[in-house]
CSV table of C-alpha atoms in Angstrom, one decimal:
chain,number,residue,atom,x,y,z
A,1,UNK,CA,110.3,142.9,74.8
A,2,UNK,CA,110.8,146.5,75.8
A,3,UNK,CA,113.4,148.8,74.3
A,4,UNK,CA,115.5,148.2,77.4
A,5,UNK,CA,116.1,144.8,76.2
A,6,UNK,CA,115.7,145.8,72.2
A,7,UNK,CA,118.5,148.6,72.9
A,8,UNK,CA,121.4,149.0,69.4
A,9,UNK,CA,121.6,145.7,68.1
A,10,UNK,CA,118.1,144.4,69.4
A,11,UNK,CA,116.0,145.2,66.4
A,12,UNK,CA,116.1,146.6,62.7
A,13,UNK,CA,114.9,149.5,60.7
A,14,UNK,CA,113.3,148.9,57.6
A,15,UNK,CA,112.1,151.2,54.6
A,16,UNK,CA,111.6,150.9,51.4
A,17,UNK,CA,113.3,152.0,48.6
A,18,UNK,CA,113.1,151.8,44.7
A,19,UNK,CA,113.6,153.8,41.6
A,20,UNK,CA,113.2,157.6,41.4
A,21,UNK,CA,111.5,159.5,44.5
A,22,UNK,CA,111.7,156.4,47.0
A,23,UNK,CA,115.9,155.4,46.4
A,24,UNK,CA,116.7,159.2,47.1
A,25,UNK,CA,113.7,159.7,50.0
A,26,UNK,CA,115.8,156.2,51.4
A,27,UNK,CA,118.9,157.8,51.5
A,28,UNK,CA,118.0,160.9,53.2
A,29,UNK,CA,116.5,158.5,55.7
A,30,UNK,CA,119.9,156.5,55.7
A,31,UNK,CA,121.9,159.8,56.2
A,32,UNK,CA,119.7,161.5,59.0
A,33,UNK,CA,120.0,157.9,60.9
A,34,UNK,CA,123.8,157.9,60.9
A,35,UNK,CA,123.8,161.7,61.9
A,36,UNK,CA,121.2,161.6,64.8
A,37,UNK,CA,121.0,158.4,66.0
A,38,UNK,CA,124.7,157.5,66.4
A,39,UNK,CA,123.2,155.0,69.1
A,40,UNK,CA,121.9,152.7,67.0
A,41,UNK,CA,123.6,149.7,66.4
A,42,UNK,CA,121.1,147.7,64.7
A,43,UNK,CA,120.4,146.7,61.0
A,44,UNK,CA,119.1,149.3,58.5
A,45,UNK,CA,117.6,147.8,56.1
A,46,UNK,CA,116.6,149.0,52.8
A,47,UNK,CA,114.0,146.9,51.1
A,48,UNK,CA,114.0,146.6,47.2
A,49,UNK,CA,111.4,144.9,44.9
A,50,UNK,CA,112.6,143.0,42.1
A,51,UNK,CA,111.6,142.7,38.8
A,52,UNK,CA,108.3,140.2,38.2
A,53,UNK,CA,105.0,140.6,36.2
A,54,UNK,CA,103.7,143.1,38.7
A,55,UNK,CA,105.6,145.2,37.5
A,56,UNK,CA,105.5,146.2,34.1
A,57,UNK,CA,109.2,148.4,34.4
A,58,UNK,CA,111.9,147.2,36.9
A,59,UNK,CA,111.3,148.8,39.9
A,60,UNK,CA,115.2,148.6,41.4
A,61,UNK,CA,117.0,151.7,42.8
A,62,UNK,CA,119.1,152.2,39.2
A,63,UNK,CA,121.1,155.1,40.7
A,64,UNK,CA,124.0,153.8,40.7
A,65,UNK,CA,125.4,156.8,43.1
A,66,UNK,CA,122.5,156.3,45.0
A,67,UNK,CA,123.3,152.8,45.7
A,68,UNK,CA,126.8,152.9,46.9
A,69,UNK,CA,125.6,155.8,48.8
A,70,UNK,CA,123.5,153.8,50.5
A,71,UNK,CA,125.8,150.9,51.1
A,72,UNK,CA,128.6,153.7,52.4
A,73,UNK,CA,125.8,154.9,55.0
A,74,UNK,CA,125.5,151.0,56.2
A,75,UNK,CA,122.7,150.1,54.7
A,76,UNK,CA,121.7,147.0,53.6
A,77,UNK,CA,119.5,146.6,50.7
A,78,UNK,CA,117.7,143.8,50.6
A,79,UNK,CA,115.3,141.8,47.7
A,80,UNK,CA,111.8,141.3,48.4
A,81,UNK,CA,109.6,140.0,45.5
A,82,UNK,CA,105.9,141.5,45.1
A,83,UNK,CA,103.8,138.7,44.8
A,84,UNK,CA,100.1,140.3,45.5
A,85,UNK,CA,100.2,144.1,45.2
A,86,UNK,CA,103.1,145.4,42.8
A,87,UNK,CA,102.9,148.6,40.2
A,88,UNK,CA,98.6,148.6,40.7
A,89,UNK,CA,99.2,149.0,44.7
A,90,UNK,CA,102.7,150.3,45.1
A,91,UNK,CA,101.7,150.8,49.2
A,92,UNK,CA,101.1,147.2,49.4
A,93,UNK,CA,105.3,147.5,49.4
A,94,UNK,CA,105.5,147.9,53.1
A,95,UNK,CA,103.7,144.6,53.7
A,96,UNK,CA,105.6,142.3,51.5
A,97,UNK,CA,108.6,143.8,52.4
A,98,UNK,CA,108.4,142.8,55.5
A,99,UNK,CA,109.0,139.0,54.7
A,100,UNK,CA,112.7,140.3,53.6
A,101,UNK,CA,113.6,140.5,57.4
A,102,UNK,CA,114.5,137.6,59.7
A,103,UNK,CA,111.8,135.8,61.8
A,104,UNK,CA,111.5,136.5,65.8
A,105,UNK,CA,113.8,139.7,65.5
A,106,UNK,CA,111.8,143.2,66.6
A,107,UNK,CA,111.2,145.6,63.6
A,108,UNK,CA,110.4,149.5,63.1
A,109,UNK,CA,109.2,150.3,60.0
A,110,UNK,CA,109.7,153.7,58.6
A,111,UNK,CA,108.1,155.0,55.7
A,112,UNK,CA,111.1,156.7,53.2
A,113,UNK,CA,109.7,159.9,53.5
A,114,UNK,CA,110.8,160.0,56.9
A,115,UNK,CA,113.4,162.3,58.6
A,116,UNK,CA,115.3,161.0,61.9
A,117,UNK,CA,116.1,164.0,64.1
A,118,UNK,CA,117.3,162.3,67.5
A,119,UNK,CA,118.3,159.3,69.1
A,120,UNK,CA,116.3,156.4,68.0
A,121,UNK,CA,117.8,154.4,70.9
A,122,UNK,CA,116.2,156.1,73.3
A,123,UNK,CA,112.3,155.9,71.8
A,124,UNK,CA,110.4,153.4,74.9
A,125,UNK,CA,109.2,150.6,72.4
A,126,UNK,CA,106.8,147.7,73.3
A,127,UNK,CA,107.8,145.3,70.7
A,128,UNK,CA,105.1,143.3,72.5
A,129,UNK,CA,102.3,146.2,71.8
A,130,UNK,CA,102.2,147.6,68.3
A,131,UNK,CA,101.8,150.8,67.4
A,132,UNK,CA,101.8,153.1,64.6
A,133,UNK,CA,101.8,156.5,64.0
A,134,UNK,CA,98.9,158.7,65.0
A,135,UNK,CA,99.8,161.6,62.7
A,136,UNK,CA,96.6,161.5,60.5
A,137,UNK,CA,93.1,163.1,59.5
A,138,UNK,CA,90.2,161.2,59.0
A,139,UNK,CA,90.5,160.5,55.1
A,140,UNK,CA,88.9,156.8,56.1
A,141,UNK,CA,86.1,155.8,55.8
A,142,UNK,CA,84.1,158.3,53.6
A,143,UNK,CA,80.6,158.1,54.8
A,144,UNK,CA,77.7,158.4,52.4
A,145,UNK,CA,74.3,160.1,52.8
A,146,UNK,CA,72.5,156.9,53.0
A,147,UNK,CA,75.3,154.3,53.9
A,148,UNK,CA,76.7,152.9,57.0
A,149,UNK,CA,78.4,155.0,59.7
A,150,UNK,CA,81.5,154.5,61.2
A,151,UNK,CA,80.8,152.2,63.8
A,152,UNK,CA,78.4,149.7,61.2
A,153,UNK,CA,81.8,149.7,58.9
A,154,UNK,CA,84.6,149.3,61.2
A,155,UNK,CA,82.4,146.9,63.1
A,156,UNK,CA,82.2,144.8,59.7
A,157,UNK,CA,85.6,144.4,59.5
A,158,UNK,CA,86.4,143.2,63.3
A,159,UNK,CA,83.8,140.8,63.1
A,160,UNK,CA,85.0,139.7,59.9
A,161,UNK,CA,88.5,138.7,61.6
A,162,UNK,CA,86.7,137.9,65.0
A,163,UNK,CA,88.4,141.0,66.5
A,164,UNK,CA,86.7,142.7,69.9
A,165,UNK,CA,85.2,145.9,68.3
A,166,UNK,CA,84.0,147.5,71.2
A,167,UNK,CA,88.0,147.3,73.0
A,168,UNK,CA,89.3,149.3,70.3
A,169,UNK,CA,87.3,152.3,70.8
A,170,UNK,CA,88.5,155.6,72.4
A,171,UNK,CA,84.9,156.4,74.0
A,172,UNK,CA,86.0,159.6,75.4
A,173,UNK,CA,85.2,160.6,71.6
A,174,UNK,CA,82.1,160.8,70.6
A,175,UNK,CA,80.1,158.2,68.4
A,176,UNK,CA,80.1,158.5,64.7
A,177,UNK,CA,83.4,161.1,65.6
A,178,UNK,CA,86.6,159.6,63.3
A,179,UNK,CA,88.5,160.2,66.2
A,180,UNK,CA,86.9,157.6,68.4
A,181,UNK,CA,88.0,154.0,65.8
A,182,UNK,CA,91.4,152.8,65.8
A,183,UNK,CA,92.6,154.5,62.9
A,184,UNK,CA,96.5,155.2,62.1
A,185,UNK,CA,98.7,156.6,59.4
A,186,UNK,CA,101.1,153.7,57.8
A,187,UNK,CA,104.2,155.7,58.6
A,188,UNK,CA,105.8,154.2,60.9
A,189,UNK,CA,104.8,150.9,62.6
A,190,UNK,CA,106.2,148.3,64.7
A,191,UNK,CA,106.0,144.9,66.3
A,192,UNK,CA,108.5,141.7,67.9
A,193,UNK,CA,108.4,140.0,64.4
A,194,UNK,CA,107.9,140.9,61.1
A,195,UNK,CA,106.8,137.5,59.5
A,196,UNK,CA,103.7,137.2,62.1
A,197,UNK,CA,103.1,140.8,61.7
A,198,UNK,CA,104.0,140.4,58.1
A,199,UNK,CA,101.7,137.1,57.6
A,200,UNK,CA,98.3,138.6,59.4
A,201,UNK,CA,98.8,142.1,57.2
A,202,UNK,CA,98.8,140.5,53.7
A,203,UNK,CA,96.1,138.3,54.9
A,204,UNK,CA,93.8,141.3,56.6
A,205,UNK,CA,94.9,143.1,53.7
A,206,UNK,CA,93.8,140.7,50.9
A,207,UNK,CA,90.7,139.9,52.5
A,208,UNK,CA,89.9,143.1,52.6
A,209,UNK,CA,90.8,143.6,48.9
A,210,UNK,CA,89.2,140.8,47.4
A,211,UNK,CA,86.4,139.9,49.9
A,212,UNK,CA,84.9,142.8,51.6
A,213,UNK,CA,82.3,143.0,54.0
A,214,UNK,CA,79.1,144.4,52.3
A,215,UNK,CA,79.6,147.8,54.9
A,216,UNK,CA,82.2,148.4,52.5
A,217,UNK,CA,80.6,148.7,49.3
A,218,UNK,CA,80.4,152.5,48.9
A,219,UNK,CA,84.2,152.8,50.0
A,220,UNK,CA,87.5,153.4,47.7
A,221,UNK,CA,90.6,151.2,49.6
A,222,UNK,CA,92.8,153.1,46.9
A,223,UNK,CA,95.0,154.2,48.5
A,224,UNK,CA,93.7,153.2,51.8
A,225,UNK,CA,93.3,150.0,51.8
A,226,UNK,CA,97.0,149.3,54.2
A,227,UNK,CA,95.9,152.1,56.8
A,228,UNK,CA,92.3,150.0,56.8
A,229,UNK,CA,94.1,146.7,57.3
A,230,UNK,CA,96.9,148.3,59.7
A,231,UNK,CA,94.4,149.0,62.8
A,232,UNK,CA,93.1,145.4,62.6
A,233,UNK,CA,96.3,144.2,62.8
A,234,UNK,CA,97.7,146.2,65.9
A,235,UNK,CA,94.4,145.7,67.9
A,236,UNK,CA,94.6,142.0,66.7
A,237,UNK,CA,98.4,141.8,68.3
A,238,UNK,CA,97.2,143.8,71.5
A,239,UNK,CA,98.6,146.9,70.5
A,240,UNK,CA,96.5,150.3,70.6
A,241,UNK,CA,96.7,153.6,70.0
A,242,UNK,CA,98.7,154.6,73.4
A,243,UNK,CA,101.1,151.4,73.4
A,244,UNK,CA,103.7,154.0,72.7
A,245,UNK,CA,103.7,157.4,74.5
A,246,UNK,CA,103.1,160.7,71.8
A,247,UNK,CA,105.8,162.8,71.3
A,248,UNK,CA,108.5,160.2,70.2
A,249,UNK,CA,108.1,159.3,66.5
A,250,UNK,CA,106.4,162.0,64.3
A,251,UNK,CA,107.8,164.5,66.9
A,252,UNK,CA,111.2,164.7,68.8
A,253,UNK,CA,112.9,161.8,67.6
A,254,UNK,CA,111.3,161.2,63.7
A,255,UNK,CA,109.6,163.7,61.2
A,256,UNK,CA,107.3,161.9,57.9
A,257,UNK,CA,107.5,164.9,56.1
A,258,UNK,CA,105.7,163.2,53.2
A,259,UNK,CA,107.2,165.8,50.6
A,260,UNK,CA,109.9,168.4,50.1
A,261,UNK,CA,107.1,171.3,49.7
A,262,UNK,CA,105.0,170.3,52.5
A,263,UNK,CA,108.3,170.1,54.9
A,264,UNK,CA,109.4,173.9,54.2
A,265,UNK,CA,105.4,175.1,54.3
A,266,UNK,CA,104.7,173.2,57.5
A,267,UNK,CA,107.6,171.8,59.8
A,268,UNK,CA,109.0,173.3,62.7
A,269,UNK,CA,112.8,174.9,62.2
A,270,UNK,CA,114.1,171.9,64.0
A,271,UNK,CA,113.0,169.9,61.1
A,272,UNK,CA,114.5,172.3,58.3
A,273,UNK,CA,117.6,172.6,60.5
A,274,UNK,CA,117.9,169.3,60.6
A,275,UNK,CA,117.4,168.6,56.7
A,276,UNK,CA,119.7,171.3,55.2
A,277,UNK,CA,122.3,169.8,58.3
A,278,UNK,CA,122.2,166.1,56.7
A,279,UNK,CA,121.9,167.0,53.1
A,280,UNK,CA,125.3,169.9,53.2
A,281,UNK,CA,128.4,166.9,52.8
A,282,UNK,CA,129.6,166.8,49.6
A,283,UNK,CA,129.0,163.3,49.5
A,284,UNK,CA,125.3,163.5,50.5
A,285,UNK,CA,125.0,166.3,48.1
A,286,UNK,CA,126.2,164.5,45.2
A,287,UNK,CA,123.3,162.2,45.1
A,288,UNK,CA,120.5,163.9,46.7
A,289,UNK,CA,120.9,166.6,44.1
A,290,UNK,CA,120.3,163.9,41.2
A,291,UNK,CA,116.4,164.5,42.4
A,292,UNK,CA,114.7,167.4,41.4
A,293,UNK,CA,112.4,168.1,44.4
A,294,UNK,CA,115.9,167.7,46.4
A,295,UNK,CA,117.9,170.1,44.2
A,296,UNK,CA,115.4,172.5,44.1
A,297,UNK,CA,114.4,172.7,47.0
A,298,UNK,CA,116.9,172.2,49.5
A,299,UNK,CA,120.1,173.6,47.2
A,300,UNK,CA,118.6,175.9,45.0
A,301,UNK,CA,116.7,178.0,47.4
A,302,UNK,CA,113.0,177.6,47.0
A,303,UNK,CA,112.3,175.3,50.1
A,304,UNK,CA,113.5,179.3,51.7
A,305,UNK,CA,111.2,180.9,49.1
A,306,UNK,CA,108.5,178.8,49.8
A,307,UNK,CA,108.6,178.6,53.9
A,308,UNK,CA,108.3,182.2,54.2
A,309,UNK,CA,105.2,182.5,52.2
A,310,UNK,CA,103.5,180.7,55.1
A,311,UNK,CA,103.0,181.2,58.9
A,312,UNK,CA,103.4,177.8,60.9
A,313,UNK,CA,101.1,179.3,63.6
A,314,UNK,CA,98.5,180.0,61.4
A,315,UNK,CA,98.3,177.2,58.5
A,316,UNK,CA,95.3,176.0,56.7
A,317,UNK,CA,93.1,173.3,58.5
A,318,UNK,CA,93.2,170.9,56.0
A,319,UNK,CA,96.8,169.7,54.1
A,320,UNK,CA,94.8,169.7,51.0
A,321,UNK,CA,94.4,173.3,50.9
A,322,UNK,CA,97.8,173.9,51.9
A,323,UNK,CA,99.1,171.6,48.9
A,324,UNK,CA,96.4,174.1,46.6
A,325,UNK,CA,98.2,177.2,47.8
A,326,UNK,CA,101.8,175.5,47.3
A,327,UNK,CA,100.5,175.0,43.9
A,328,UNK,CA,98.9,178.7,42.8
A,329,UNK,CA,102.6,179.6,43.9
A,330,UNK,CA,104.2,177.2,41.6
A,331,UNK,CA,106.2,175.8,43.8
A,332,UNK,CA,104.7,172.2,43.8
A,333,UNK,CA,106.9,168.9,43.3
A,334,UNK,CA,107.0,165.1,44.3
């Protein structure tokens, strides 16, 4: 199914959202939808995990305001109970989420953190060829001194789940090179249906978890352990790292901005344009204000502050040391 035949009411958008940073980050989301992507006529859905014993406080959006803010922006939140992952793996919220949508109806998932800036209409999706988005740094696997290299570990895990290893690599990268494995950032990802997607994630995603290939010994899969699984599981439905053209999502039409601080230090104006454009009506306001990061940043003048301390054409190489300088200037939230 192409987005020709997908178009408006063809498939859903789904993020998550709970109490604190995540019900506010969901209705930004909702809000920069409604204002940018008037053409989209299909379900938003906001995904909420209920109360259960993998969680030790209840992790519902409790904002009242924040709520009917949501429902006023037409979305629909939704329950999904966490049955494997919970408060100890709070990522593991985008997979079992996914069972909260209908079977055999196409899905884009967004993480909340996620600004739209155009029409989403318009993006080309595959449904038939997942993707996800390509807007990440090698932060897996770290490689030790004396362990396994990339290939010997992501080899591991496509044998492990009879996947074709040597079809997933980008060989005009060099070997042992990040670059060249099938690696994506969980930010956005999408398929034709989000109970088979849904169904081989949790199970790539538990194996991984609780039986790991002996490659993997050396590795941390917290908090990596989804973008580990999430490769697998595009390669495994014939998707790939070009199944969607660059330049759509994480570009044009969306912006995962991850944090306040990190959008005013690093985005383009578009994106800050865009923001402080969504987040002016009084009835946006009202609620996004309740959050500190928010408030402070977009309202109370120290996103400004902050984005002219640095140069967009001339930013540090790695986000970590942008994050350190955010910090020595005190201007750090989440």
């Amino acid at each position: 199914m192409t987005q020709g035949s997908a178009a408006g009411p063809g498939f859903d958008i789904l993020v998550v959202g709970q109490a604190g940073r995540l019900g506010y980050e969901a209705a930004l989301f909702a809000a920069s939808l409604r204002r940018f992507s008037p053409g989209f006529a299909g379900r938003l859905v906001v995904a909420e995990p209920q109360p259960g014993p993998l969680w030790p406080r209840d992790p519902r959006i409790r904002c009242k305001e924040t709520r009917a803010l949501l429902e006023d922006l037409g979305a629909e939140i939704v329950p999904f109970e966490s049955r494997h992952f919970g408060h100890a793996y709070p990522y593991g919220n985008k997979i079992e989420a996914l069972f909260a949508l209908p079977e055999g109806r196409p899905f884009v998932f967004f993480d909340s953190d996620t600004l739209v800036l155009d029409e989403l209409s318009a993006v080309p999706f595959d449904f038939d060829r997942p993707c996800a988005s390509r807007r990440v740094t090698g932060t897996w696997p770290q490689i030790e001194l004396y362990g396994p290299g990339y290939t010997a570990i992501w080899q591991s895990l496509y044998d492990r789940f009879g996947l074709d290893f040597g079809s997933s690599l980008d060989r005009s990268e060099p070997d042992e090179y990040w670059r060249r494995y099938l690696y994506f950032n969980a930010g956005f990802f999408y398929h034709r249906c989000p109970q088979t997607f849904g169904a081989r994630f949790l199970n790539y995603a538990l194996t991984i978890r609780d039986d790991p290939p002996p490659e993997l010994v050396c590795q941390s899969l917290d908090p990596w352990l989804d973008q580990v699984a999430l490769p697998l599981v595009i390669h495994a439905f014939g998707g790939g790292r070009d199944a969607l053209e660059a330049g759509w999502l994480d570009g044009r039409t969306t912006c995962h901005y991850r944090l306040m601080p990190l959008l005013y230090a690093r985005e383009p104006d578009r994106v800050v344009a865009a923001l402080e454009e969504v987040a002016a009506p009084n009835r946006i306001k009202k609620v996004l204000k309740l959050h500190e990061p928010f408030r402070k940043m977009i309202y109370h003048g120290q996103g400004a502050k902050l984005r002219a301390m640095f140069d967009r054409e001339n930013l540090p190489r790695k986000e970590q040391a942008l994050r350190n300088q955010i910090r020595k200037a005190g201007f750090w939230m989440r």
